Amino acid sequence: MHTSGKESADMNISFLFKDDFLTHYDLFSKHCPPPLSLPKGSIICKKGISSKWMYYLNEGTLKVYSDNYTGYERIIAYLKRNSIFGLDCFHPEMSSIVTIEAVTDVWVMPFTSGTLRIMMAENSDFAFDLVAYYCKVMRQLCSDAENLSINDATIRLVNFLFLYINGNDSGIDTIDMTQQELASAINCSRSCISRICARLKNDGIIKINGKGLSVSDKRKLEELCRF
């Protein structure tokens, strides 16, 4: 037995995080400096480096990943507007365990653990939503670990594609990721991704675009998923 895509959506699992703190934008604006503009390609958090800063993402897209000494990347998630990030550096003496890079030009508001303490004391709803957010993050990480350890590459890819578009409320079923980025997201080779995408295309499930791909039959994609 397996969990359907609809049920997985009810489980609140996604590789794409967006608008989780939209209702608290005014609170962040009150306690944080004005937004900073950072260009595409900026490394905002670096694995192994300590920082006292955490951030609220006003606009743009960020890639969260881990890498090794050979330069291989393992993509963990994508962040869009009204998300917060960098909380693995909540304690300034602890180094970051992931790297966070700007995929587009971004605008961010920095804050510290002291700022969080003030905001949580001031607004109990924010404190509750912060806990709920990291429960959501933990569920995504546990689901991802299970997916990588149990499923073959085809199932890992269709699971990723379905969860990605399911977390995108824009109504556009397009994934603007290269085959190498997809390979990094599900921990396999680019050639393996190419073969799987060719099969999905032949089955009428996806269309391959210039850089990324789009889902043309979400129902068929969902039927292939295993959660």
XYZ file of N, CA and C in Angstrom:
681
model
N 0.843 -1.195 0.000
C 0.000 0.000 0.000
C 0.876 1.241 0.000
N 0.344 2.323 -0.582
C 1.086 3.568 -0.568
C 0.118 4.719 -0.405
N 0.665 5.862 0.005
C -0.145 7.054 0.207
C -0.305 7.789 -1.100
N -1.501 8.232 -1.410
C -1.752 8.950 -2.658
C -1.188 10.352 -2.593
N -1.093 10.987 -3.780
C -0.603 12.351 -3.828
C -1.481 13.306 -3.055
N -2.825 13.120 -3.126
C -3.729 13.996 -2.389
C -3.479 13.886 -0.893
N -3.309 12.639 -0.423
C -3.059 12.446 0.994
C -1.716 13.033 1.394
N -0.733 12.969 0.493
C 0.568 13.561 0.801
C 0.444 15.059 0.937
N -0.439 15.674 0.127
C -0.663 17.112 0.250
C -1.281 17.426 1.610
N -2.221 16.565 2.060
C -2.835 16.755 3.364
C -1.804 16.614 4.476
N -0.730 15.853 4.218
C 0.328 15.673 5.196
C 1.240 16.893 5.263
N 1.028 17.868 4.369
C 1.765 19.133 4.396
C 3.258 18.920 4.167
N 3.590 18.159 3.129
C 4.981 17.913 2.764
C 5.265 18.588 1.431
N 6.367 19.339 1.355
C 6.714 20.014 0.112
C 8.197 20.330 0.106
N 8.773 20.400 -1.098
C 10.160 20.842 -1.244
C 10.228 22.347 -1.476
N 9.081 22.987 -1.579
C 9.000 24.412 -1.877
C 8.290 25.111 -0.726
N 8.995 26.030 -0.067
C 8.432 26.753 1.069
C 8.147 28.198 0.659
N 6.937 28.656 0.975
C 6.539 30.011 0.584
C 5.386 30.495 1.459
N 5.444 31.771 1.856
C 4.345 32.464 2.542
C 4.001 31.899 3.916
N 4.908 31.149 4.540
C 4.613 30.622 5.872
C 4.553 31.719 6.930
N 5.198 32.865 6.655
C 5.212 33.950 7.637
C 4.632 35.244 7.081
N 3.801 35.113 6.060
C 3.168 36.292 5.468
C 2.371 37.075 6.507
N 1.658 36.371 7.379
C 0.826 37.056 8.376
C 1.660 37.792 9.422
N 2.959 37.507 9.486
C 3.828 38.157 10.469
C 4.819 39.120 9.809
N 4.538 39.499 8.578
C 5.443 40.413 7.870
C 5.617 41.721 8.642
N 4.510 42.278 9.138
C 4.589 43.557 9.860
C 5.428 43.427 11.123
N 5.357 42.279 11.776
C 6.155 42.059 12.980
C 7.642 42.042 12.647
N 8.019 41.352 11.570
C 9.418 41.348 11.144
C 9.864 42.743 10.719
N 9.008 43.451 9.995
C 9.350 44.804 9.538
C 9.591 45.734 10.721
N 8.852 45.519 11.791
C 8.983 46.357 12.986
C 10.324 46.140 13.678
N 10.797 44.900 13.719
C 11.973 44.570 14.526
C 13.257 44.353 13.719
N 13.155 44.285 12.394
C 14.341 44.034 11.559
C 14.769 45.300 10.828
N 16.034 45.370 10.403
C 16.462 46.461 9.525
C 15.706 46.399 8.199
N 15.741 47.477 7.411
C 15.095 47.450 6.090
C 15.683 46.338 5.222
N 14.913 45.845 4.248
C 15.396 44.750 3.396
C 16.704 45.078 2.683
N 17.588 44.086 2.626
C 18.843 44.189 1.885
C 18.669 43.520 0.532
N 19.227 44.122 -0.502
C 19.181 43.535 -1.841
C 20.472 42.764 -2.094
N 20.342 41.499 -2.493
C 21.501 40.659 -2.798
C 21.333 40.068 -4.191
N 22.403 40.064 -4.993
C 22.277 39.589 -6.378
C 22.210 38.070 -6.482
N 21.688 37.616 -7.592
C 21.663 36.189 -7.914
C 23.063 35.595 -7.759
N 23.147 34.422 -7.153
C 24.430 33.766 -6.938
C 25.051 34.038 -5.583
N 24.478 34.963 -4.814
C 25.018 35.271 -3.488
C 24.871 34.072 -2.558
N 25.928 33.779 -1.804
C 25.878 32.743 -0.776
C 25.546 33.447 0.537
N 24.332 33.248 1.027
C 23.885 33.965 2.217
C 24.261 33.202 3.483
N 24.148 31.893 3.449
C 24.616 31.031 4.531
C 25.563 30.004 3.921
N 26.658 29.727 4.598
C 27.661 28.809 4.070
C 27.887 27.669 5.046
N 27.787 26.441 4.548
C 28.023 25.260 5.374
C 29.383 25.350 6.062
N 29.390 25.133 7.386
C 30.631 25.143 8.146
C 31.036 26.498 8.682
N 30.293 27.547 8.318
C 30.619 28.907 8.747
C 29.608 29.375 9.787
N 30.104 29.973 10.872
C 29.228 30.487 11.917
C 28.723 31.881 11.563
N 27.520 32.190 11.992
C 26.945 33.514 11.765
C 25.891 33.777 12.824
N 25.802 35.012 13.260
C 24.753 35.349 14.234
C 23.457 35.738 13.543
N 23.482 35.800 12.192
C 22.328 36.313 11.467
C 21.425 35.209 10.936
N 20.144 35.458 11.054
C 19.103 34.688 10.381
C 18.343 35.680 9.509
N 17.445 35.192 8.654
C 16.868 36.092 7.651
C 15.396 35.800 7.365
N 14.704 36.887 7.012
C 13.348 36.822 6.455
C 13.469 37.126 4.969
N 12.918 36.262 4.135
C 13.000 36.431 2.681
C 11.792 37.226 2.190
N 12.039 38.464 1.764
C 10.956 39.315 1.250
C 10.555 38.934 -0.166
N 11.545 38.809 -1.049
C 11.287 38.482 -2.451
C 12.447 37.672 -3.000
N 12.149 36.855 -4.018
C 13.184 36.077 -4.680
C 13.099 34.598 -4.330
N 14.085 33.852 -4.826
C 14.125 32.401 -4.617
C 15.501 31.982 -4.120
N 15.518 31.105 -3.130
C 16.752 30.586 -2.554
C 16.812 29.074 -2.702
N 18.025 28.570 -2.853
C 18.275 27.129 -2.918
C 19.004 26.702 -1.653
N 18.475 25.691 -0.976
C 19.103 25.147 0.224
C 19.756 23.819 -0.149
N 21.049 23.694 0.102
C 21.729 22.464 -0.288
C 22.926 22.176 0.606
N 23.394 20.941 0.508
C 24.638 20.532 1.145
C 25.584 20.078 0.047
N 26.876 20.211 0.264
C 27.839 19.772 -0.752
C 29.034 19.101 -0.089
N 29.833 18.415 -0.911
C 31.017 17.751 -0.382
C 32.280 18.354 -0.995
N 33.425 17.779 -0.679
C 34.700 18.352 -1.103
C 34.908 18.304 -2.613
N 34.174 17.440 -3.312
C 34.298 17.365 -4.774
C 33.406 18.382 -5.480
N 32.545 19.055 -4.694
C 31.639 20.034 -5.283
C 30.261 19.497 -5.602
N 30.011 18.213 -5.303
C 28.688 17.646 -5.565
C 27.663 18.269 -4.632
N 26.534 18.686 -5.183
C 25.474 19.311 -4.407
C 24.310 18.353 -4.188
N 23.749 18.417 -3.024
C 22.509 17.687 -2.713
C 21.463 18.733 -2.334
N 20.536 19.012 -3.246
C 19.519 20.030 -3.004
C 18.513 19.513 -1.984
N 18.215 20.345 -0.997
C 17.309 19.957 0.085
C 15.938 20.611 -0.063
N 15.915 21.886 -0.449
C 14.636 22.592 -0.572
C 14.845 23.899 -1.321
N 13.726 24.495 -1.714
C 13.716 25.843 -2.281
C 12.838 26.732 -1.408
N 13.256 27.973 -1.245
C 12.508 28.942 -0.445
C 12.087 30.108 -1.321
N 10.852 30.562 -1.128
C 10.366 31.757 -1.813
C 9.857 32.754 -0.782
N 9.192 33.790 -1.239
C 8.843 34.945 -0.408
C 8.157 34.541 0.909
N 8.403 35.403 1.905
C 7.787 35.257 3.228
C 8.149 33.942 3.916
N 9.410 33.523 3.700
C 9.984 32.393 4.432
C 11.083 32.930 5.343
N 11.458 32.165 6.347
C 12.631 32.511 7.145
C 13.655 31.395 7.007
N 14.917 31.751 7.188
C 15.966 30.748 7.007
C 17.191 31.110 7.820
N 18.080 30.133 7.959
C 19.314 30.335 8.707
C 19.201 30.006 10.183
N 18.091 29.360 10.590
C 17.911 29.100 12.015
C 18.809 27.996 12.553
N 19.575 27.319 11.674
C 20.592 26.398 12.188
C 21.726 27.182 12.841
N 21.731 28.510 12.658
C 22.693 29.387 13.335
C 22.010 30.179 14.454
N 20.948 29.592 15.023
C 20.252 30.245 16.139
C 21.234 30.556 17.262
N 22.128 29.596 17.544
C 23.220 29.835 18.487
C 24.429 30.299 17.672
N 24.887 31.533 17.847
C 25.949 32.096 16.995
C 27.234 31.284 16.959
N 27.497 30.518 18.030
C 28.747 29.746 18.060
C 28.654 28.470 17.236
N 27.469 28.127 16.765
C 27.291 26.914 15.970
C 27.331 27.243 14.485
N 28.065 26.439 13.727
C 28.196 26.698 12.296
C 26.980 26.193 11.539
N 26.759 26.759 10.369
C 25.645 26.344 9.523
C 25.886 24.927 9.005
N 24.816 24.147 8.875
C 24.948 22.781 8.366
C 24.537 22.676 6.902
N 24.056 23.773 6.330
C 23.688 23.805 4.913
C 24.198 25.099 4.291
N 24.216 25.119 2.968
C 24.512 26.343 2.223
C 23.212 26.847 1.609
N 23.006 28.155 1.655
C 21.802 28.763 1.089
C 22.232 29.824 0.087
N 21.823 29.623 -1.164
C 22.277 30.454 -2.283
C 21.091 31.111 -2.979
N 21.289 32.336 -3.422
C 20.246 33.063 -4.142
C 20.166 32.567 -5.585
N 19.017 32.026 -5.964
C 18.787 31.568 -7.336
C 18.391 32.738 -8.225
N 17.784 33.759 -7.613
C 17.436 35.010 -8.285
C 17.976 36.149 -7.433
N 17.841 37.376 -7.893
C 18.072 38.510 -7.007
C 17.085 38.395 -5.848
N 17.534 38.687 -4.640
C 16.668 38.531 -3.471
C 16.723 39.771 -2.580
N 15.687 39.897 -1.759
C 15.629 40.931 -0.735
C 15.363 40.238 0.595
N 16.219 40.494 1.576
C 16.111 39.809 2.863
C 16.216 40.806 4.015
N 15.598 40.440 5.143
C 15.726 41.217 6.376
C 16.461 40.364 7.407
N 17.634 40.818 7.893
C 18.380 40.037 8.878
C 17.826 40.227 10.290
N 17.985 39.179 11.100
C 17.620 39.284 12.515
C 18.479 38.305 13.309
N 18.461 38.437 14.623
C 19.261 37.591 15.505
C 18.349 36.767 16.410
N 18.958 35.872 17.173
C 18.173 35.081 18.122
C 17.543 35.978 19.181
N 18.231 37.070 19.511
C 17.660 38.035 20.449
C 16.399 38.678 19.898
N 16.415 38.964 18.594
C 15.225 39.515 17.941
C 14.070 38.526 18.017
N 14.358 37.262 17.764
C 13.318 36.232 17.841
C 12.716 36.160 19.238
N 13.563 36.251 20.252
C 13.073 36.194 21.632
C 12.080 37.330 21.896
N 12.422 38.527 21.444
C 11.546 39.690 21.633
C 10.225 39.495 20.898
N 10.303 39.027 19.656
C 9.099 38.849 18.848
C 8.188 37.767 19.424
N 8.779 36.687 19.927
C 7.978 35.610 20.504
C 7.290 36.058 21.789
N 7.978 36.886 22.588
C 7.371 37.405 23.815
C 6.253 38.393 23.501
N 6.426 39.121 22.409
C 5.447 40.141 22.022
C 4.206 39.539 21.374
N 4.376 38.441 20.642
C 3.273 37.896 19.847
C 3.242 36.373 19.989
N 2.311 35.871 20.783
C 2.238 34.425 21.025
C 1.830 33.657 19.770
N 1.060 34.282 18.883
C 0.695 33.616 17.629
C 1.931 33.358 16.777
N 2.861 34.314 16.784
C 4.110 34.126 16.050
C 4.908 32.968 16.638
N 4.968 32.894 17.966
C 5.701 31.805 18.616
C 5.120 30.451 18.213
N 3.799 30.363 18.179
C 3.144 29.116 17.779
C 3.435 28.792 16.318
N 3.347 29.793 15.443
C 3.573 29.568 14.012
C 5.025 29.201 13.724
N 5.944 29.712 14.540
C 7.355 29.355 14.380
C 7.570 27.871 14.677
N 6.944 27.381 15.742
C 7.025 25.955 16.067
C 6.378 25.125 14.959
N 5.214 25.572 14.475
C 4.513 24.848 13.410
C 5.361 24.781 12.143
N 6.078 25.867 11.847
C 6.932 25.914 10.659
C 8.044 24.878 10.751
N 8.673 24.787 11.905
C 9.770 23.837 12.010
C 9.291 22.401 12.164
N 8.063 22.212 12.588
C 7.461 20.874 12.478
C 7.286 20.521 11.003
N 6.879 21.499 10.198
C 6.727 21.292 8.757
C 8.075 20.965 8.115
N 9.114 21.697 8.503
C 10.458 21.434 7.982
C 10.919 20.033 8.371
N 10.684 19.655 9.622
C 11.096 18.332 10.092
C 10.376 17.229 9.330
N 9.082 17.408 9.056
C 8.328 16.416 8.304
C 8.887 16.274 6.890
N 9.240 17.402 6.280
C 9.801 17.351 4.931
C 11.138 16.613 4.930
N 11.981 16.895 5.907
C 13.293 16.250 5.971
C 13.162 14.748 6.227
N 12.248 14.364 7.110
C 12.043 12.934 7.384
C 11.479 12.219 6.161
N 10.538 12.876 5.484
C 9.968 12.287 4.272
C 11.030 12.135 3.194
N 11.894 13.141 3.068
C 12.961 13.099 2.072
C 13.945 11.977 2.384
N 14.300 11.825 3.657
C 15.226 10.758 4.052
C 14.633 9.385 3.745
N 13.341 9.224 4.020
C 12.675 7.957 3.717
C 12.653 7.703 2.213
N 12.319 8.736 1.455
C 12.245 8.613 -0.003
C 13.585 8.173 -0.586
N 14.671 8.782 -0.119
C 16.001 8.473 -0.649
C 16.479 7.083 -0.245
N 16.084 6.635 0.926
C 16.615 5.365 1.428
C 15.828 4.153 0.952
N 14.571 4.340 0.539
C 13.705 3.210 0.208
C 13.391 3.105 -1.281
N 13.129 4.229 -1.937
C 12.606 4.212 -3.306
C 13.703 4.235 -4.368
N 13.381 3.680 -5.553
C 14.320 3.754 -6.668
C 14.268 5.150 -7.289
N 15.147 5.402 -8.265
C 15.301 6.750 -8.815
C 14.021 7.261 -9.476
N 13.288 6.386 -10.159
C 12.054 6.818 -10.823
C 11.033 7.300 -9.804
N 10.832 6.538 -8.748
C 9.876 6.932 -7.712
C 10.350 8.198 -7.010
N 11.651 8.306 -6.758
C 12.172 9.514 -6.109
C 11.889 10.743 -6.957
N 12.056 10.606 -8.281
C 11.838 11.757 -9.156
C 10.362 12.132 -9.225
N 9.477 11.166 -9.442
C 8.054 11.513 -9.558
C 7.526 12.050 -8.226
N 8.001 11.508 -7.111
C 7.618 12.064 -5.809
C 8.038 13.522 -5.705
N 9.288 13.801 -6.092
C 9.804 15.165 -6.013
C 9.006 16.107 -6.904
N 8.763 15.700 -8.144
C 8.030 16.559 -9.080
C 6.627 16.855 -8.567
N 5.951 15.823 -8.069
C 4.584 16.023 -7.587
C 4.556 16.949 -6.376
N 5.444 16.721 -5.413
C 5.463 17.555 -4.217
C 5.862 18.988 -4.548
N 6.741 19.155 -5.532
C 7.173 20.504 -5.919
C 6.004 21.291 -6.499
N 5.305 20.716 -7.478
C 4.205 21.462 -8.098
C 3.020 21.572 -7.146
N 2.878 20.615 -6.239
C 1.785 20.682 -5.271
C 2.006 21.810 -4.274
N 3.276 22.155 -4.032
C 3.584 23.244 -3.117
C 3.586 24.600 -3.780
N 3.383 24.622 -5.102
C 3.374 25.879 -5.849
C 1.928 26.270 -6.118
N 1.433 27.293 -5.416
C 0.027 27.672 -5.532
C -0.239 28.632 -6.679
N 0.726 28.797 -7.579
C 0.543 29.721 -8.699
C -0.330 29.130 -9.793
N -0.570 27.816 -9.738
C -1.375 27.162 -10.762
C -0.578 26.771 -11.991
N 0.730 27.012 -11.975
C 1.595 26.675 -13.105
C 2.400 25.433 -12.751
N 2.203 24.357 -13.507
C 2.877 23.093 -13.207
C 4.215 23.000 -13.936
N 5.071 23.981 -13.704
C 6.379 24.049 -14.348
C 7.473 23.978 -13.298
N 8.501 23.195 -13.564
C 9.657 23.085 -12.676
C 10.861 23.640 -13.422
N 11.309 24.819 -13.025
C 12.427 25.483 -13.704
C 13.757 25.001 -13.132
N 14.035 23.724 -13.321
C 15.272 23.128 -12.843
C 15.915 22.342 -13.972
N 17.232 22.423 -14.068
C 17.945 21.635 -15.060
C 17.949 20.171 -14.636
N 18.319 19.294 -15.571
C 18.402 17.873 -15.222
C 19.478 17.626 -14.166
N 20.545 18.419 -14.184
C 21.572 18.275 -13.157
C 21.023 18.674 -11.793
N 20.209 19.727 -11.743
C 19.607 20.144 -10.475
C 18.613 19.103 -9.966
N 17.856 18.507 -10.874
C 16.951 17.428 -10.473
C 17.739 16.236 -9.934
N 18.863 15.938 -10.583
C 19.720 14.848 -10.108
C 20.231 15.133 -8.700
N 20.591 16.393 -8.443
C 21.066 16.779 -7.115
C 19.951 16.689 -6.079
N 18.724 16.943 -6.516
C 17.591 16.917 -5.585
C 17.244 15.507 -5.136
N 17.426 14.513 -6.022
C 17.020 13.145 -5.657
C 18.205 12.194 -5.548
N 19.421 12.740 -5.630
C 20.642 11.966 -5.381
C 20.845 10.831 -6.383
N 20.924 11.208 -7.660
C 21.273 10.234 -8.703
C 22.038 10.974 -9.799
N 22.411 10.286 -10.857
C 23.188 10.907 -11.929
C 22.288 11.661 -12.904
N 22.879 12.604 -13.635
C 22.113 13.355 -14.633
C 21.652 12.436 -15.758
N 22.486 11.464 -16.123
C 22.095 10.540 -17.189
C 20.878 9.710 -16.781
N 20.800 9.368 -15.498
C 19.638 8.638 -14.987
C 18.383 9.505 -15.091
N 18.500 10.775 -14.732
C 17.374 11.715 -14.852
C 16.935 11.821 -16.304
N 17.898 11.892 -17.205
C 17.588 12.013 -18.631
C 16.766 10.826 -19.119
N 17.146 9.625 -18.704
C 16.415 8.420 -19.121
C 14.992 8.404 -18.552
N 14.860 8.768 -17.279
C 13.534 8.764 -16.656
C 12.635 9.820 -17.294
N 13.191 11.008 -17.535
C 12.406 12.079 -18.157
C 11.947 11.683 -19.555
N 12.807 10.977 -20.284
C 12.430 10.527 -21.628
C 11.232 9.580 -21.557
N 11.233 8.691 -20.572
C 10.102 7.769 -20.406
C 8.829 8.511 -20.013
N 8.954 9.450 -19.096
C 7.786 10.223 -18.664
C 7.232 11.070 -19.806
N 8.130 11.573 -20.642
C 7.695 12.344 -21.808
C 6.944 11.448 -22.790
N 7.491 10.277 -23.061
C 6.840 9.337 -23.986
C 5.469 8.888 -23.478
N 5.309 8.860 -22.155
C 4.032 8.462 -21.555
C 3.051 9.629 -21.455
N 3.472 10.798 -21.930
C 2.592 11.964 -21.923
C 2.418 12.614 -20.566
N 3.333 12.343 -19.648
C 3.213 12.876 -18.289
C 3.890 14.232 -18.154
N 5.018 14.423 -18.844
C 5.732 15.697 -18.780
C 6.070 16.188 -20.178
N 6.382 17.477 -20.258
C 6.959 18.077 -21.451
C 8.305 18.665 -21.054
N 9.312 18.450 -21.878
C 10.649 18.953 -21.585
C 10.824 20.296 -22.267
N 11.113 21.318 -21.465
C 11.290 22.669 -21.985
C 12.769 22.967 -22.181
N 13.093 24.223 -22.470
C 14.484 24.592 -22.701
C 15.367 24.276 -21.513
N 14.994 24.805 -20.335
C 15.790 24.557 -19.133
C 15.169 23.484 -18.258
N 13.876 23.597 -18.010
C 13.223 22.680 -17.089
C 12.202 21.796 -17.764
N 11.115 21.562 -17.052
C 10.045 20.729 -17.603
C 8.714 21.176 -17.023
N 7.642 20.740 -17.654
C 6.301 21.027 -17.158
C 5.511 19.729 -17.105
N 4.612 19.653 -16.147
C 3.778 18.464 -15.977
C 2.518 18.637 -16.807
N 2.306 17.742 -17.754
C 1.142 17.830 -18.637
C -0.001 16.923 -18.190
N 0.283 15.928 -17.349
C -0.771 15.045 -16.836
C -0.493 14.772 -15.360
N -1.035 15.643 -14.512
C -0.776 15.539 -13.076
C -1.374 14.267 -12.482
N -2.506 13.824 -13.014
C -3.153 12.617 -12.493
C -2.259 11.391 -12.693
N -1.688 11.255 -13.900
C -0.791 10.126 -14.163
C 0.463 10.207 -13.295
N 0.963 11.428 -13.116
C 2.140 11.602 -12.263
C 1.823 11.155 -10.838
N 0.669 11.557 -10.346
C 0.262 11.187 -8.987
C 0.141 9.678 -8.825
N -0.342 8.999 -9.864
C -0.511 7.543 -9.792
C 0.823 6.815 -9.650
N 1.902 7.437 -10.118
C 3.227 6.820 -10.012
C 3.872 7.049 -8.650
N 3.355 8.010 -7.888
C 3.981 8.390 -6.621
C 3.821 7.301 -5.566
N 4.787 7.243 -4.661
C 4.742 6.357 -3.505
C 5.172 7.160 -2.283
N 4.254 7.322 -1.342
C 4.572 8.076 -0.124
C 4.305 7.208 1.108
